[in-house]
Amino acid sequence: MTEPRWLDADEQETWRAFLWTSRLLNEALDRQLQRDSGMPHAYYMILAMLSESPGRALTMSELAEVVHSSPSRLSHAVNRLEEAGWVRRTKHATDRRATIAELTDEGYAVLVEAAPGHVAEVRRRLFDPLTREQMLEFRETLHALLEALDPDHTAPCAPDSS
Amino acid sequence: MTEPRWLDADEQETWRAFLWTSRLLNEALDRQLQRDSGMPHAYYMILAMLSESPGRALTMSELAEVVHSSPSRLSHAVNRLEEAGWVRRTKHATDRRATIAELTDEGYAVLVEAAPGHVAEVRRRLFDPLTREQMLEFRETLHALLEALDPDHTAPCAPDSS
DNA sequence: CTTCAAGACTTGAAAGTTAAACTAAATCGG
DNA sequence: CCGATTTAGTTTAACTTTCAAGTCTTGAAG
């Protein structure tokens, strides 16, 4: 740690802006989902990712990866979702270590109910305030940051759903 | 909620990229601070904001505002920081409702110790991957988003410290 | 000068997350 | 085939955050 180059004023402001934007945006989304569907954003993501998977099911490991959750966190979350009746656990047929999490019909219904409001909120908070050009250049910048944060592309940032 | 305009492919990808970037960046920062200084980012912010305030002290309300914390969360956090001996609570002289949180010398020392590593991490994760132009345009975009998220400028995004 | 709403916190319990330890099943290298 | 690893997942406890309620001022109205 030789000579820690301090942040200049522009950097300072950029850093602040990033911190506040990501916090306020995440809070807005969380509030909306909690209010309208009674679940946090992380839980919504679990349902959403399951709904897009073949058979509306994934192993816990696969699911943990796509929602970027630790195994532990996912396990707790799926406990809750199972209690709510939105997800069901099954044993994997051939690999008996694996557990399969499957979206129930009820869970799917909840998701279908929740999605429009969620998408509307994303649009309102993220896309309405930006021009198309701003959005595209924003995306490029985010990709540059992602490249540095996650060189191996662990993150499933290919075109997928919300 | 009439006709929920879905996200197109570009929007989809932008939204994903934002989600992942903000998560990975926040995680990286949290990990670094937890590892090197044994505290979460939110606690670091409390110390940092106090250190920049006149007399290294603020009322709980003021502090809650600058770190964007609920009163309750801040109260719990300050309990921990007080146990650690990094912050001290005092009664406000004239308004006996108010409590003043004051950074102790020990807390200041911890912050001074922690700051360089933290700044280095911010630089590494956020600024190194971007060109100066990218950074400046990124900041503009974030300001546009902030304007929509927080029209009353509650967020202290004027030039300040980390 | 009382009354009473609003302001500034604190508290306790519940929800969510993290960290570390643990079980069980599959795989790999002799 | 067998022991050592690795992989998959759960569990427990600690910790952070949120939510709802409660305390003690202040300030403003009547």
Coordinates of C-alpha atoms (C1' of nucleotides) in Angstrom, one line a residue:
Chain A
M1 CA 0.0 0.0 0.0
T2 CA 2.4 2.7 -1.2
E3 CA 1.1 6.2 -1.4
P4 CA -2.7 5.7 -1.5
R5 CA -3.7 8.0 -4.4
W6 CA -6.7 9.9 -3.0
L7 CA -9.8 10.5 -5.1
D8 CA -10.0 13.8 -6.8
A9 CA -13.2 15.9 -6.8
D10 CA -14.6 14.4 -10.0
E11 CA -14.0 10.9 -8.8
Q12 CA -15.3 11.7 -5.4
E13 CA -18.6 12.9 -6.9
T14 CA -18.8 9.9 -9.2
W15 CA -18.3 7.5 -6.4
R16 CA -21.0 9.2 -4.3
A17 CA -23.4 9.3 -7.2
F18 CA -22.9 5.6 -7.8
L19 CA -23.4 4.7 -4.2
W20 CA -26.6 6.8 -3.9
T21 CA -28.0 5.7 -7.2
S22 CA -27.6 2.0 -6.6
R23 CA -29.0 2.3 -3.0
L24 CA -32.0 4.4 -4.0
L25 CA -32.8 2.3 -7.0
N26 CA -32.5 -1.0 -5.0
E27 CA -34.6 0.5 -2.3
A28 CA -37.3 1.7 -4.7
L29 CA -37.5 -1.8 -6.2
D30 CA -37.5 -3.5 -2.9
R31 CA -40.2 -1.3 -1.5
Q32 CA -42.4 -1.8 -4.6
L33 CA -42.1 -5.6 -4.5
Q34 CA -42.6 -5.7 -0.7
R35 CA -45.6 -3.5 -0.9
D36 CA -47.3 -5.1 -3.9
S37 CA -46.2 -8.7 -3.6
G38 CA -45.0 -9.1 0.0
M39 CA -41.5 -10.3 -0.9
P40 CA -38.1 -8.9 -1.2
H41 CA -36.3 -8.5 -4.5
A42 CA -34.1 -11.4 -3.9
Y43 CA -37.0 -13.7 -3.5
Y44 CA -38.7 -12.4 -6.6
M45 CA -35.5 -13.1 -8.5
I46 CA -35.6 -16.7 -7.4
L47 CA -39.1 -17.1 -8.7
A48 CA -38.3 -15.3 -11.9
M49 CA -35.2 -17.4 -12.6
L50 CA -37.0 -20.6 -12.0
S51 CA -39.9 -19.6 -14.2
E52 CA -37.5 -19.1 -17.1
S53 CA -35.8 -22.5 -16.7
P54 CA -36.7 -25.6 -18.5
G55 CA -39.4 -27.3 -16.4
R56 CA -39.5 -24.3 -14.2
A57 CA -36.9 -26.1 -12.1
L58 CA -33.2 -25.9 -11.3
T59 CA -30.8 -27.6 -8.9
M60 CA -30.0 -25.5 -5.8
S61 CA -26.5 -24.9 -7.2
E62 CA -27.7 -23.7 -10.5
L63 CA -30.2 -21.5 -8.9
A64 CA -27.6 -20.1 -6.5
E65 CA -25.5 -19.2 -9.5
V66 CA -28.1 -17.4 -11.5
V67 CA -29.4 -15.4 -8.6
H68 CA -26.0 -14.9 -7.3
S69 CA -26.7 -16.2 -3.8
S70 CA -24.5 -18.1 -1.5
P71 CA -25.7 -21.7 -1.0
S72 CA -26.6 -20.9 2.6
R73 CA -28.6 -17.8 1.7
L74 CA -30.5 -19.7 -1.0
S75 CA -31.2 -22.6 1.3
H76 CA -32.8 -20.2 3.8
A77 CA -34.7 -18.4 1.1
V78 CA -36.1 -21.5 -0.5
N79 CA -37.2 -22.6 3.0
R80 CA -39.4 -19.5 3.1
L81 CA -40.6 -19.9 -0.4
E82 CA -41.4 -23.5 0.3
E83 CA -43.4 -22.6 3.4
A84 CA -45.3 -20.1 1.2
G85 CA -46.0 -22.9 -1.2
W86 CA -44.4 -21.2 -4.1
V87 CA -41.5 -23.6 -4.6
R88 CA -41.2 -27.3 -4.0
R89 CA -38.0 -29.3 -3.4
T90 CA -37.4 -32.6 -5.1
K91 CA -34.5 -35.1 -5.1
H92 CA -32.5 -35.3 -8.2
A93 CA -33.0 -38.6 -10.0
T94 CA -29.5 -39.6 -10.9
D95 CA -27.3 -37.4 -8.5
R96 CA -28.5 -38.0 -5.1
R97 CA -26.5 -35.1 -3.7
A98 CA -28.5 -32.6 -5.7
T99 CA -31.8 -31.0 -4.7
I100 CA -34.1 -29.6 -7.3
A101 CA -36.1 -26.5 -6.6
E102 CA -39.2 -26.3 -8.7
L103 CA -41.7 -23.4 -9.1
T104 CA -45.2 -24.5 -8.2
D105 CA -48.2 -23.4 -10.1
E106 CA -49.1 -21.2 -7.2
G107 CA -45.6 -19.7 -7.3
Y108 CA -45.9 -19.1 -11.0
A109 CA -49.2 -17.4 -10.5
V110 CA -47.7 -15.1 -7.8
L111 CA -44.9 -14.2 -10.2
V112 CA -47.3 -13.5 -13.1
E113 CA -49.2 -11.2 -10.7
A114 CA -46.0 -9.5 -9.5
A115 CA -44.1 -9.0 -12.8
P116 CA -46.0 -6.2 -14.5
G117 CA -45.7 -3.9 -11.4
H118 CA -42.1 -4.8 -11.1
V119 CA -41.2 -4.1 -14.7
A120 CA -43.1 -0.9 -14.5
E121 CA -41.1 0.2 -11.6
V122 CA -37.8 -0.7 -13.3
R123 CA -38.9 1.3 -16.3
R124 CA -40.0 4.2 -14.3
R125 CA -36.8 4.4 -12.2
L126 CA -34.1 3.3 -14.7
F127 CA -35.3 3.9 -18.2
D128 CA -37.7 6.8 -18.2
P129 CA -35.1 9.2 -16.9
L130 CA -32.5 8.3 -19.6
T131 CA -32.4 8.9 -23.3
R132 CA -31.9 5.8 -25.5
E133 CA -28.3 7.0 -26.2
Q134 CA -27.6 7.5 -22.5
M135 CA -28.9 4.0 -21.8
L136 CA -26.7 2.4 -24.4
E137 CA -23.6 4.2 -23.3
F138 CA -24.5 3.5 -19.7
R139 CA -24.6 -0.2 -20.6
E140 CA -21.2 0.0 -22.2
T141 CA -19.7 1.5 -19.0
L142 CA -21.4 -1.1 -16.9
H143 CA -20.0 -3.8 -19.1
A144 CA -16.5 -2.4 -18.6
L145 CA -16.9 -2.4 -14.9
L146 CA -18.3 -6.0 -15.0
E147 CA -15.4 -7.1 -17.0
A148 CA -13.1 -6.0 -14.2
L149 CA -15.3 -7.2 -11.4
D150 CA -16.0 -10.6 -12.9
P151 CA -13.4 -11.5 -15.5
D152 CA -14.6 -15.1 -15.8
H153 CA -18.1 -14.0 -16.6
T154 CA -19.6 -15.9 -13.8
A155 CA -22.5 -13.5 -13.9
P156 CA -25.3 -14.5 -16.3
C157 CA -25.4 -11.2 -18.1
A158 CA -26.4 -12.5 -21.4
P159 CA -29.9 -11.4 -22.6
D160 CA -32.3 -12.9 -20.1
S161 CA -35.2 -11.7 -18.2
S162 CA -35.7 -9.3 -15.3
Chain B
M1 CA -51.4 -0.7 -14.8
T2 CA -52.5 -0.7 -18.4
E3 CA -50.5 -2.8 -20.8
P4 CA -47.2 -3.2 -19.0
R5 CA -44.6 -2.3 -21.7
W6 CA -42.1 -5.1 -21.4
L7 CA -38.3 -4.5 -21.5
D8 CA -36.7 -4.9 -24.9
A9 CA -33.4 -6.8 -25.3
D10 CA -31.2 -3.7 -24.8
E11 CA -33.1 -2.7 -21.8
Q12 CA -33.1 -6.2 -20.4
E13 CA -29.3 -6.3 -20.7
T14 CA -28.8 -2.9 -19.3
W15 CA -30.9 -3.7 -16.3
R16 CA -29.0 -6.9 -15.7
A17 CA -25.7 -5.2 -16.1
F18 CA -26.7 -2.6 -13.6
L19 CA -27.9 -5.1 -11.1
W20 CA -24.8 -7.2 -11.3
T21 CA -22.4 -4.3 -11.3
S22 CA -23.9 -2.7 -8.2
R23 CA -24.0 -6.0 -6.4
L24 CA -20.5 -7.1 -7.3
L25 CA -19.1 -3.7 -6.5
N26 CA -20.8 -3.5 -3.2
E27 CA -19.7 -7.0 -2.3
A28 CA -16.2 -6.3 -3.2
L29 CA -16.1 -3.2 -1.0
D30 CA -17.8 -4.9 1.8
R31 CA -15.4 -7.9 1.6
Q32 CA -12.4 -5.6 1.6
L33 CA -13.5 -3.6 4.6
Q34 CA -14.7 -6.7 6.5
R35 CA -11.4 -8.4 5.9
D36 CA -9.0 -5.5 6.5
S37 CA -10.9 -3.6 9.2
G38 CA -13.5 -5.9 10.5
M39 CA -16.5 -3.8 9.8
P40 CA -19.2 -3.5 7.1
H41 CA -19.3 -0.7 4.7
A42 CA -22.3 0.9 6.5
Y43 CA -20.2 1.2 9.6
Y44 CA -17.3 2.6 7.8
M45 CA -19.5 5.3 6.4
I46 CA -20.7 6.3 9.8
L47 CA -17.1 6.8 11.0
A48 CA -16.2 8.6 7.8
M49 CA -19.1 11.0 7.9
L50 CA -18.5 11.8 11.5
S51 CA -14.8 12.4 10.8
E52 CA -15.7 15.1 8.3
S53 CA -18.1 16.9 10.5
P54 CA -17.3 19.9 12.6
G55 CA -16.1 18.6 16.0
R56 CA -16.3 15.0 14.5
A57 CA -19.8 14.9 15.9
L58 CA -23.4 15.0 14.6
T59 CA -26.8 14.4 16.1
M60 CA -28.3 11.0 15.4
S61 CA -30.8 12.6 13.0
E62 CA -28.1 14.4 11.0
L63 CA -26.0 11.3 10.9
A64 CA -28.9 9.2 9.8
E65 CA -29.4 11.6 7.0
V66 CA -25.9 11.7 5.7
V67 CA -25.4 7.9 5.8
H68 CA -29.0 7.3 4.6
S69 CA -29.9 5.1 7.4
S70 CA -33.2 4.7 9.2
P71 CA -33.1 6.0 12.8
S72 CA -33.5 2.5 14.1
R73 CA -30.7 1.1 12.0
L74 CA -28.4 3.9 13.0
S75 CA -29.2 3.4 16.6
H76 CA -28.3 -0.3 16.5
A77 CA -25.2 0.5 14.5
V78 CA -24.0 3.2 16.9
N79 CA -24.6 0.7 19.8
R80 CA -22.0 -1.6 18.2
L81 CA -19.6 1.2 17.4
E82 CA -20.0 2.4 20.9
E83 CA -19.2 -1.0 22.3
A84 CA -16.1 -1.0 20.1
G85 CA -15.2 2.3 21.6
W86 CA -15.1 4.1 18.3
V87 CA -18.1 6.4 18.9
R88 CA -19.3 8.1 22.0
R89 CA -22.9 9.3 22.7
T90 CA -23.5 12.6 24.4
K91 CA -26.6 14.6 25.2
H92 CA -27.3 17.7 23.2
A93 CA -26.9 20.7 25.4
T94 CA -30.0 22.7 24.5
D95 CA -32.3 20.2 22.9
R96 CA -32.6 17.3 25.3
R97 CA -34.3 15.1 22.8
A98 CA -31.2 15.0 20.7
T99 CA -28.3 12.7 21.1
I100 CA -24.9 13.5 19.7
A101 CA -22.7 10.9 18.3
E102 CA -19.0 11.7 18.4
L103 CA -16.1 10.0 16.9
T104 CA -13.6 9.0 19.6
D105 CA -9.8 9.3 19.0
E106 CA -9.7 5.5 18.8
G107 CA -12.4 5.6 16.2
Y108 CA -10.6 8.2 14.3
A109 CA -7.4 6.1 14.4
V110 CA -9.3 3.0 13.1
L111 CA -10.7 5.1 10.3
V112 CA -7.3 6.5 9.3
E113 CA -6.0 3.0 9.3
A114 CA -8.9 1.7 7.1
A115 CA -9.2 4.6 4.7
P116 CA -6.2 3.9 2.3
G117 CA -7.2 0.3 1.7
H118 CA -10.8 1.3 1.1
V119 CA -9.9 4.1 -1.3
A120 CA -7.5 1.8 -3.1
E121 CA -10.3 -0.8 -3.5
V122 CA -12.7 1.9 -4.8
R123 CA -10.1 3.0 -7.3
R124 CA -9.3 -0.5 -8.4
R125 CA -12.9 -1.5 -8.9
L126 CA -14.5 1.6 -10.1
F127 CA -12.0 4.0 -11.7
D128 CA -9.2 1.8 -13.0
P129 CA -11.5 0.0 -15.5
L130 CA -12.8 3.3 -16.9
T131 CA -11.3 6.0 -19.0
R132 CA -11.7 9.6 -17.7
E133 CA -14.3 10.3 -20.4
Q134 CA -16.2 7.2 -19.5
M135 CA -16.2 8.2 -15.9
L136 CA -17.4 11.7 -16.6
E137 CA -20.3 10.6 -18.8
F138 CA -21.1 7.8 -16.3
R139 CA -21.4 10.5 -13.6
E140 CA -23.8 12.5 -15.8
T141 CA -26.0 9.4 -16.3
L142 CA -26.0 8.7 -12.6
H143 CA -27.0 12.3 -11.9
A144 CA -29.9 11.9 -14.3
L145 CA -31.0 8.8 -12.4
L146 CA -30.6 10.5 -9.1
E147 CA -32.6 13.5 -10.2
A148 CA -35.5 11.1 -10.8
L149 CA -34.9 9.0 -7.7
D150 CA -34.5 11.9 -5.4
P151 CA -36.0 15.1 -6.8
D152 CA -35.6 17.0 -3.5
H153 CA -31.9 16.2 -3.3
T154 CA -32.1 14.6 0.1
A155 CA -28.9 12.8 -0.8
P156 CA -25.8 14.7 0.1
C157 CA -24.2 14.3 -3.3
A158 CA -22.3 17.5 -3.2
P159 CA -18.5 17.0 -3.3
D160 CA -17.7 15.3 0.0
S161 CA -15.5 12.4 1.0
S162 CA -15.7 8.7 0.5
Chain C
dC1 C1' -50.4 27.3 31.3
dT2 C1' -52.2 23.0 29.7
dT3 C1' -52.8 20.0 26.1
dC4 C1' -51.4 17.7 22.3
dA5 C1' -49.2 16.8 18.0
dA6 C1' -44.6 16.4 16.2
dG7 C1' -39.8 15.4 16.7
dA8 C1' -35.7 12.7 18.3
dC9 C1' -34.5 8.8 19.6
dT10 C1' -34.5 3.7 21.6
dT11 C1' -36.0 -0.9 22.1
dG12 C1' -37.4 -5.8 21.1
dA13 C1' -38.8 -9.0 18.1
dA14 C1' -38.8 -10.8 13.5
dA15 C1' -36.8 -11.3 9.0
dG16 C1' -32.8 -11.8 6.2
dT17 C1' -27.8 -12.6 5.6
dT18 C1' -23.3 -14.4 6.6
dA19 C1' -19.8 -17.5 8.4
dA20 C1' -18.4 -21.8 9.9
dA21 C1' -19.2 -26.4 10.8
dC22 C1' -21.3 -30.5 9.3
dT23 C1' -23.6 -34.6 6.5
dA24 C1' -23.9 -37.2 2.5
dA25 C1' -22.9 -38.6 -2.1
dA26 C1' -19.9 -38.7 -6.2
dT27 C1' -15.4 -38.7 -8.2
dC28 C1' -10.6 -39.4 -8.7
dG29 C1' -5.8 -41.5 -8.2
dG30 C1' -3.6 -45.2 -7.2
Chain D
dC1 C1' -11.8 -51.4 -5.1
dC2 C1' -10.4 -47.9 -1.5
dG3 C1' -9.3 -43.8 0.8
dA4 C1' -8.9 -38.8 -0.1
dT5 C1' -11.2 -35.0 -2.3
dT6 C1' -14.6 -32.5 -4.1
dT7 C1' -19.3 -31.4 -4.7
dA8 C1' -24.1 -30.4 -3.0
dG9 C1' -26.6 -28.9 0.3
dT10 C1' -28.2 -28.0 5.2
dT11 C1' -27.8 -26.2 9.8
dT12 C1' -26.6 -23.3 13.7
dA13 C1' -25.4 -19.2 15.6
dA14 C1' -24.0 -14.5 15.1
dC15 C1' -25.0 -10.3 13.0
dT16 C1' -27.4 -6.7 10.4
dT17 C1' -31.6 -4.6 9.1
dT18 C1' -36.5 -3.7 9.4
dC19 C1' -40.9 -3.1 11.6
dA20 C1' -43.9 -1.7 15.2
dA21 C1' -44.2 0.2 19.5
dG22 C1' -42.8 3.0 23.3
dT23 C1' -40.4 7.1 25.9
dC24 C1' -39.3 11.5 26.6
dT25 C1' -38.8 16.4 24.8
dT26 C1' -40.4 20.5 22.2
dG27 C1' -43.3 23.6 20.2
dA28 C1' -47.6 25.3 18.9
dA29 C1' -52.7 26.2 19.9
dG30 C1' -56.2 27.2 22.6

